[in-house]
Tab-separated table of N, CA, C and O and ligand atoms in Angstrom:
chain	number	residue	atom	x	y	z
K	1	UNK	N	121.139	88.546	113.413
K	1	UNK	CA	120.833	89.704	112.599
K	1	UNK	C	122.136	90.157	111.941
K	1	UNK	O	123.143	90.319	112.613
K	2	UNK	N	122.082	90.375	110.645
K	2	UNK	CA	123.251	90.834	109.885
K	2	UNK	C	123.051	92.283	109.457
K	2	UNK	O	121.945	92.678	109.093
K	3	UNK	N	124.136	93.031	109.452
K	3	UNK	CA	124.106	94.362	108.857
K	3	UNK	C	125.445	94.593	108.172
K	3	UNK	O	126.502	94.432	108.792
K	4	UNK	N	125.407	94.981	106.912
K	4	UNK	CA	126.608	95.317	106.137
K	4	UNK	C	127.673	94.218	106.267
K	4	UNK	O	128.850	94.500	106.499
K	5	UNK	N	127.244	92.993	106.120
K	5	UNK	CA	128.173	91.880	106.079
K	5	UNK	C	128.685	91.393	107.416
K	5	UNK	O	129.594	90.566	107.454
K	6	UNK	N	128.118	91.886	108.492
K	6	UNK	CA	128.555	91.458	109.822
K	6	UNK	C	127.368	91.018	110.669
K	6	UNK	O	126.277	91.566	110.539
K	7	UNK	N	127.622	90.067	111.559
K	7	UNK	CA	126.621	89.767	112.579
K	7	UNK	C	126.630	90.927	113.562
K	7	UNK	O	127.677	91.300	114.094
K	8	UNK	N	125.466	91.536	113.784
K	8	UNK	CA	125.378	92.618	114.769
K	8	UNK	C	124.620	92.180	116.016
K	8	UNK	O	124.782	92.783	117.085
K	9	UNK	N	123.777	91.154	115.876
K	9	UNK	CA	123.083	90.645	117.050
K	9	UNK	C	122.690	89.203	116.803
K	9	UNK	O	122.263	88.847	115.705
K	10	UNK	N	122.841	88.392	117.832
K	10	UNK	CA	122.505	86.979	117.721
K	10	UNK	C	121.941	86.490	119.047
K	10	UNK	O	122.558	86.679	120.099
K	11	UNK	N	120.749	85.898	118.972
K	11	UNK	CA	120.097	85.344	120.166
K	11	UNK	C	118.960	84.462	119.696
K	11	UNK	O	118.591	84.492	118.508
K	12	UNK	N	118.368	83.684	120.611
K	12	UNK	CA	117.187	82.928	120.189
K	12	UNK	C	116.035	83.911	119.989
K	12	UNK	O	116.093	85.069	120.416
K	13	UNK	N	114.990	83.443	119.316
K	13	UNK	CA	113.918	84.342	118.882
K	13	UNK	C	113.255	85.065	120.055
K	13	UNK	O	113.026	86.277	120.000
K	14	UNK	N	112.963	84.334	121.117
K	14	UNK	CA	112.285	84.959	122.263
K	14	UNK	C	113.165	86.058	122.859
K	14	UNK	O	112.702	87.179	123.107
K	15	UNK	N	114.435	85.740	123.055
K	15	UNK	CA	115.367	86.732	123.612
K	15	UNK	C	115.482	87.943	122.684
K	15	UNK	O	115.481	89.094	123.137
K	16	UNK	N	115.573	87.674	121.390
K	16	UNK	CA	115.733	88.769	120.429
K	16	UNK	C	114.532	89.721	120.448
K	16	UNK	O	114.697	90.938	120.362
K	17	UNK	N	113.330	89.169	120.594
K	17	UNK	CA	112.138	90.011	120.587
K	17	UNK	C	111.889	90.686	121.937
K	17	UNK	O	111.308	91.760	121.987
K	18	UNK	N	112.307	90.067	123.014
K	18	UNK	CA	112.005	90.635	124.329
K	18	UNK	C	113.131	91.506	124.886
K	18	UNK	O	112.878	92.371	125.723
K	19	UNK	N	114.343	91.259	124.442
K	19	UNK	CA	115.483	92.053	124.929
K	19	UNK	C	116.324	92.536	123.758
K	19	UNK	O	117.547	92.363	123.742
K	20	UNK	N	115.677	93.107	122.791
K	20	UNK	CA	116.365	93.602	121.604
K	20	UNK	C	117.429	94.618	122.013
K	20	UNK	O	117.133	95.577	122.731
K	21	UNK	N	118.648	94.418	121.547
K	21	UNK	CA	119.758	95.227	122.061
K	21	UNK	C	120.368	96.161	121.016
K	21	UNK	O	120.705	97.306	121.331
K	22	UNK	N	120.548	95.711	119.805
K	22	UNK	CA	121.261	96.519	118.815
K	22	UNK	C	120.316	97.533	118.155
K	22	UNK	O	119.182	97.185	117.797
K	23	UNK	N	120.763	98.784	117.972
K	23	UNK	CA	119.897	99.790	117.355
K	23	UNK	C	119.356	99.385	115.973
K	23	UNK	O	118.232	99.768	115.620
K	24	UNK	N	120.108	98.606	115.215
K	24	UNK	CA	119.597	98.160	113.909
K	24	UNK	C	118.427	97.197	114.091
K	24	UNK	O	117.381	97.352	113.452
K	25	UNK	N	118.588	96.229	114.972
K	25	UNK	CA	117.502	95.284	115.233
K	25	UNK	C	116.288	96.022	115.783
K	25	UNK	O	115.148	95.755	115.402
K	26	UNK	N	116.534	96.977	116.679
K	26	UNK	CA	115.429	97.760	117.234
K	26	UNK	C	114.690	98.497	116.127
K	26	UNK	O	113.465	98.566	116.120
K	27	UNK	N	115.432	99.043	115.167
K	27	UNK	CA	114.810	99.755	114.053
K	27	UNK	C	113.981	98.827	113.185
K	27	UNK	O	112.880	99.178	112.752
K	28	UNK	N	114.506	97.631	112.923
K	28	UNK	CA	113.751	96.671	112.111
K	28	UNK	C	112.451	96.279	112.795
K	28	UNK	O	111.392	96.236	112.162
K	29	UNK	N	112.524	96.011	114.084
K	29	UNK	CA	111.316	95.612	114.801
K	29	UNK	C	110.331	96.776	114.892
K	29	UNK	O	109.126	96.583	114.819
K	30	UNK	N	110.861	97.971	115.025
K	30	UNK	CA	109.972	99.146	115.049
K	30	UNK	C	109.249	99.286	113.708
K	30	UNK	O	108.070	99.639	113.660
K	31	UNK	N	109.949	98.994	112.624
K	31	UNK	CA	109.325	99.063	111.298
K	31	UNK	C	108.210	98.032	111.177
K	31	UNK	O	107.119	98.336	110.683
K	32	UNK	N	108.452	96.837	111.650
K	32	UNK	CA	107.439	95.782	111.567
K	32	UNK	C	106.235	96.128	112.417
K	32	UNK	O	105.092	96.047	111.967
K	33	UNK	N	106.480	96.562	113.657
K	33	UNK	CA	105.349	96.836	114.550
K	33	UNK	C	104.579	98.078	114.110
K	33	UNK	O	103.399	98.202	114.414
K	34	UNK	N	105.217	98.979	113.371
K	34	UNK	CA	104.508	100.182	112.928
K	34	UNK	C	103.426	99.836	111.913
K	34	UNK	O	102.492	100.599	111.703
K	35	UNK	N	103.516	98.666	111.286
K	35	UNK	CA	102.508	98.259	110.304
K	35	UNK	C	101.146	98.046	110.943
K	35	UNK	O	100.129	98.203	110.300
K	36	UNK	N	101.149	97.699	112.217
K	36	UNK	CA	99.889	97.440	112.898
K	36	UNK	C	99.358	98.635	113.666
K	36	UNK	O	98.329	98.547	114.306
K	37	UNK	N	100.023	99.762	113.571
K	37	UNK	CA	99.616	100.940	114.324
K	37	UNK	C	98.365	101.578	113.746
K	37	UNK	O	97.977	101.328	112.601
K	38	UNK	N	97.752	102.414	114.568
K	38	UNK	CA	96.500	103.043	114.164
K	38	UNK	C	96.695	103.973	112.969
K	38	UNK	O	95.823	104.079	112.108
K	39	UNK	N	97.854	104.650	112.893
K	39	UNK	CA	98.032	105.601	111.788
K	39	UNK	C	98.605	104.941	110.536
K	39	UNK	O	98.688	105.551	109.494
K	40	UNK	N	99.049	103.685	110.645
K	40	UNK	CA	99.532	102.916	109.496
K	40	UNK	C	100.697	103.588	108.778
K	40	UNK	O	100.912	103.405	107.593
K	41	UNK	N	101.457	104.413	109.483
K	41	UNK	CA	102.622	105.050	108.879
K	41	UNK	C	103.830	104.169	109.133
K	41	UNK	O	104.184	103.899	110.282
K	42	UNK	N	104.475	103.713	108.090
K	42	UNK	CA	105.594	102.792	108.204
K	42	UNK	C	106.849	103.519	108.681
K	42	UNK	O	107.265	104.512	108.082
K	43	UNK	N	107.441	103.007	109.769
K	43	UNK	CA	108.714	103.546	110.235
K	43	UNK	C	109.827	102.975	109.370
K	43	UNK	O	109.833	101.784	109.047
K	44	UNK	N	110.770	103.802	108.989
K	44	UNK	CA	111.949	103.320	108.260
K	44	UNK	C	113.199	103.856	108.950
K	44	UNK	O	113.207	104.971	109.478
K	45	UNK	N	114.259	103.033	108.919
K	45	UNK	CA	115.547	103.472	109.451
K	45	UNK	C	116.124	104.458	108.446
K	45	UNK	O	116.207	104.151	107.256
K	46	UNK	N	116.520	105.667	108.885
K	46	UNK	CA	117.060	106.632	107.930
K	46	UNK	C	118.346	106.140	107.284
K	46	UNK	O	119.106	105.378	107.871
K	47	UNK	N	118.586	106.595	106.065
K	47	UNK	CA	119.835	106.265	105.374
K	47	UNK	C	119.754	104.936	104.645
K	47	UNK	O	118.706	104.297	104.566
K	48	UNK	N	120.902	104.555	104.081
K	48	UNK	CA	120.984	103.313	103.319
K	48	UNK	C	122.216	102.526	103.762
K	48	UNK	O	123.151	103.079	104.329
K	49	UNK	N	122.214	101.242	103.450
K	49	UNK	CA	123.377	100.401	103.735
K	49	UNK	C	124.512	100.850	102.811
K	49	UNK	O	124.293	101.030	101.607
K	50	UNK	N	125.725	101.068	103.355
K	50	UNK	CA	126.830	101.473	102.471
K	50	UNK	C	127.138	100.365	101.470
K	50	UNK	O	126.970	99.184	101.765
K	51	UNK	N	127.596	100.743	100.281
K	51	UNK	CA	127.935	99.733	99.284
K	51	UNK	C	129.038	98.812	99.797
K	51	UNK	O	129.903	99.240	100.570
K	52	UNK	N	129.017	97.566	99.360
K	52	UNK	CA	130.018	96.598	99.785
K	52	UNK	C	131.431	97.108	99.525
K	52	UNK	O	131.711	97.689	98.480
K	53	UNK	N	132.302	96.910	100.491
K	53	UNK	CA	133.688	97.337	100.352
K	53	UNK	C	133.918	98.794	100.696
K	53	UNK	O	135.049	99.257	100.723
K	54	UNK	N	132.856	99.545	100.947
K	54	UNK	CA	133.005	100.959	101.309
K	54	UNK	C	132.547	101.167	102.751
K	54	UNK	O	131.836	102.108	103.063
K	55	UNK	N	132.951	100.251	103.592
K	55	UNK	CA	132.523	100.298	104.990
K	55	UNK	C	133.211	101.446	105.715
K	55	UNK	O	134.332	101.821	105.403
K	56	UNK	N	132.518	101.930	106.718
K	56	UNK	CA	133.100	102.929	107.613
K	56	UNK	C	134.205	102.257	108.420
K	56	UNK	O	134.204	101.049	108.609
K	57	UNK	N	135.136	103.036	108.925
K	57	UNK	CA	136.230	102.440	109.697
K	57	UNK	C	135.770	102.006	111.088
K	57	UNK	O	136.337	101.092	111.673
K	58	UNK	N	134.739	102.627	111.609
K	58	UNK	CA	134.205	102.238	112.911
K	58	UNK	C	133.000	101.342	112.746
K	58	UNK	O	132.986	100.452	111.892
K	59	UNK	N	131.996	101.581	113.540
K	59	UNK	CA	130.765	100.797	113.452
K	59	UNK	C	130.116	101.009	112.089
K	59	UNK	O	129.930	102.150	111.644
K	60	UNK	N	129.766	99.940	111.420
K	60	UNK	CA	129.194	100.044	110.074
K	60	UNK	C	127.788	100.644	110.069
K	60	UNK	O	127.290	101.035	109.023
K	61	UNK	N	127.168	100.709	111.234
K	61	UNK	CA	125.816	101.264	111.329
K	61	UNK	C	125.841	102.735	111.756
K	61	UNK	O	124.797	103.379	111.841
K	62	UNK	N	127.025	103.290	111.960
K	62	UNK	CA	127.157	104.622	112.558
K	62	UNK	C	126.378	105.710	111.815
K	62	UNK	O	125.739	106.554	112.445
K	63	UNK	N	126.411	105.719	110.503
K	63	UNK	CA	125.739	106.792	109.754
K	63	UNK	C	124.223	106.755	109.903
K	63	UNK	O	123.544	107.722	109.572
K	64	UNK	N	123.700	105.637	110.377
K	64	UNK	CA	122.244	105.503	110.474
K	64	UNK	C	121.759	105.435	111.918
K	64	UNK	O	120.555	105.329	112.152
K	65	UNK	N	122.671	105.491	112.844
K	65	UNK	CA	122.335	105.259	114.251
K	65	UNK	C	122.119	106.583	114.982
K	65	UNK	O	122.987	107.458	114.956
K	66	UNK	N	120.996	106.717	115.653
K	66	UNK	CA	120.715	107.959	116.379
K	66	UNK	C	121.418	108.010	117.732
K	66	UNK	O	121.255	108.962	118.477
K	67	UNK	N	122.193	106.989	118.060
K	67	UNK	CA	122.939	106.980	119.326
K	67	UNK	C	124.443	106.963	119.093
K	67	UNK	O	125.227	106.690	119.985
K	68	UNK	N	124.833	107.262	117.886
K	68	UNK	CA	126.248	107.228	117.491
K	68	UNK	C	127.066	108.302	118.213
K	68	UNK	O	126.596	109.416	118.431
K	69	UNK	N	128.297	107.960	118.563
K	69	UNK	CA	129.229	108.911	119.169
K	69	UNK	C	130.507	108.943	118.311
K	69	UNK	O	130.660	108.171	117.374
K	70	UNK	N	131.424	109.817	118.695
K	70	UNK	CA	132.713	109.884	117.988
K	70	UNK	C	133.428	108.540	118.011
K	70	UNK	O	134.019	108.125	117.035
K	71	UNK	N	133.373	107.898	119.163
K	71	UNK	CA	134.049	106.599	119.269
K	71	UNK	C	133.471	105.589	118.277
K	71	UNK	O	134.207	104.808	117.672
K	72	UNK	N	132.156	105.604	118.114
K	72	UNK	CA	131.517	104.674	117.178
K	72	UNK	C	132.070	104.859	115.771
K	72	UNK	O	132.155	103.906	114.990
K	73	UNK	N	132.416	106.097	115.434
K	73	UNK	CA	132.909	106.376	114.078
K	73	UNK	C	134.371	105.973	113.908
K	73	UNK	O	134.841	105.803	112.789
K	74	UNK	N	135.083	105.825	115.005
K	74	UNK	CA	136.514	105.527	114.916
K	74	UNK	C	136.854	104.067	115.153
K	74	UNK	O	137.845	103.559	114.628
K	75	UNK	N	136.069	103.405	115.999
K	75	UNK	CA	136.418	102.038	116.398
K	75	UNK	C	135.290	101.071	116.067
K	75	UNK	O	134.117	101.413	116.205
K	76	UNK	N	135.693	99.881	115.681
K	76	UNK	CA	134.725	98.834	115.374
K	76	UNK	C	134.341	98.112	116.661
K	76	UNK	O	135.211	97.551	117.334
K	77	UNK	N	133.056	98.116	117.045
K	77	UNK	CA	132.672	97.350	118.239
K	77	UNK	C	132.808	95.853	117.982
K	77	UNK	O	132.569	95.380	116.868
K	78	UNK	N	133.222	95.140	119.011
K	78	UNK	CA	133.331	93.679	118.927
K	78	UNK	C	131.960	93.053	119.144
K	78	UNK	O	131.095	93.629	119.816
K	79	UNK	N	131.780	91.864	118.591
K	79	UNK	CA	130.583	91.082	118.894
K	79	UNK	C	130.814	90.432	120.254
K	79	UNK	O	131.717	89.611	120.405
K	80	UNK	N	130.054	90.842	121.254
K	80	UNK	CA	130.315	90.342	122.598
K	80	UNK	C	129.024	89.834	123.243
K	80	UNK	O	127.918	90.243	122.871
K	81	UNK	N	129.199	88.959	124.201
K	81	UNK	CA	128.050	88.356	124.877
K	81	UNK	C	127.537	89.318	125.946
K	81	UNK	O	128.270	89.685	126.868
K	82	UNK	N	126.286	89.743	125.823
K	82	UNK	CA	125.711	90.701	126.768
K	82	UNK	C	124.841	90.017	127.819
K	82	UNK	O	124.511	90.604	128.836
K	83	UNK	N	124.416	88.792	127.522
K	83	UNK	CA	123.747	87.918	128.492
K	83	UNK	C	123.937	86.509	127.932
K	83	UNK	O	124.316	86.357	126.760
K	84	UNK	N	123.702	85.482	128.716
K	84	UNK	CA	123.984	84.130	128.216
K	84	UNK	C	123.297	83.833	126.872
K	84	UNK	O	122.077	83.922	126.753
K	85	UNK	N	124.106	83.578	125.864
K	85	UNK	CA	123.585	83.238	124.543
K	85	UNK	C	123.150	84.425	123.698
K	85	UNK	O	122.653	84.254	122.589
K	86	UNK	N	123.305	85.626	124.208
K	86	UNK	CA	122.874	86.834	123.480
K	86	UNK	C	124.112	87.667	123.135
K	86	UNK	O	124.766	88.209	124.018
K	87	UNK	N	124.401	87.746	121.831
K	87	UNK	CA	125.574	88.476	121.358
K	87	UNK	C	125.143	89.777	120.696
K	87	UNK	O	124.127	89.827	119.996
K	88	UNK	N	125.929	90.833	120.887
K	88	UNK	CA	125.608	92.129	120.295
K	88	UNK	C	126.905	92.864	119.962
K	88	UNK	O	127.873	92.810	120.709
K	89	UNK	N	126.899	93.546	118.812
K	89	UNK	CA	128.063	94.328	118.382
K	89	UNK	C	127.732	95.815	118.519
K	89	UNK	O	127.304	96.477	117.569
K	90	UNK	N	127.862	96.352	119.721
K	90	UNK	CA	127.504	97.748	119.961
K	90	UNK	C	128.141	98.222	121.259
K	90	UNK	O	128.085	97.515	122.267
K	91	UNK	N	128.703	99.422	121.239
K	91	UNK	CA	129.320	99.981	122.441
K	91	UNK	C	128.299	100.265	123.541
K	91	UNK	O	128.664	100.364	124.703
K	92	UNK	N	127.023	100.399	123.178
K	92	UNK	CA	126.000	100.675	124.193
K	92	UNK	C	125.990	99.598	125.271
K	92	UNK	O	125.672	99.877	126.422
K	93	UNK	N	126.348	98.394	124.892
K	93	UNK	CA	126.222	97.278	125.818
K	93	UNK	C	127.538	96.904	126.463
K	93	UNK	O	127.643	95.902	127.147
K	94	UNK	N	128.537	97.710	126.221
K	94	UNK	CA	129.793	97.510	126.942
K	94	UNK	C	129.999	98.652	127.923
K	94	UNK	O	131.075	98.785	128.510
K	95	UNK	N	128.982	99.500	128.071
K	95	UNK	CA	129.065	100.623	128.986
K	95	UNK	C	129.979	101.718	128.489
K	95	UNK	O	130.399	102.574	129.247
K	96	UNK	N	130.259	101.713	127.188
K	96	UNK	CA	131.213	102.662	126.641
K	96	UNK	C	130.550	103.813	125.890
K	96	UNK	O	131.224	104.687	125.394
K	97	UNK	N	129.225	103.780	125.773
K	97	UNK	CA	128.485	104.861	125.151
K	97	UNK	C	127.358	105.192	126.110
K	97	UNK	O	126.732	104.303	126.666
K	98	UNK	N	127.101	106.488	126.305
K	98	UNK	CA	126.014	106.873	127.183
K	98	UNK	C	124.705	106.376	126.623
K	98	UNK	O	124.473	106.429	125.423
K	99	UNK	N	123.840	105.852	127.508
K	99	UNK	CA	122.544	105.342	127.041
K	99	UNK	C	121.425	106.303	127.342
K	99	UNK	O	121.575	107.234	128.062
R	1	SF4	S1	128.314	101.085	118.259
R	1	SF4	FE1	127.534	103.170	118.247
R	1	SF4	S2	126.903	103.600	116.121
R	1	SF4	FE2	127.152	101.382	116.346
R	1	SF4	S3	125.098	100.644	116.789
R	1	SF4	FE3	126.126	100.982	118.764
R	1	SF4	S4	125.619	103.107	119.391
R	1	SF4	FE4	125.112	102.851	117.204
């Protein structure tokens, strides 16, 4: 999964759908699954992707993330392995942001 020019999550399809880790991926899947809901109201991730070259200094998804902290705005999370073969770029999975 790419966001704002970076890999934010990478895993095989089954792992990605069953153990979705990054808030952006979670938002995308929530949007897709909302299409089949009884009320048919489409979920959308608030905000827009920042224009190329105008990235935030911290996490590029920070302005749109409902779990963002001060640290997220200051530091760029690394893409790290959270389980075998499953990579995620988010402080939530390094135990550095309250879940
Ligand atoms: S690092 Fe912070 S802002 Fe970025 S996706 Fe994770 S919780 Fe959200």
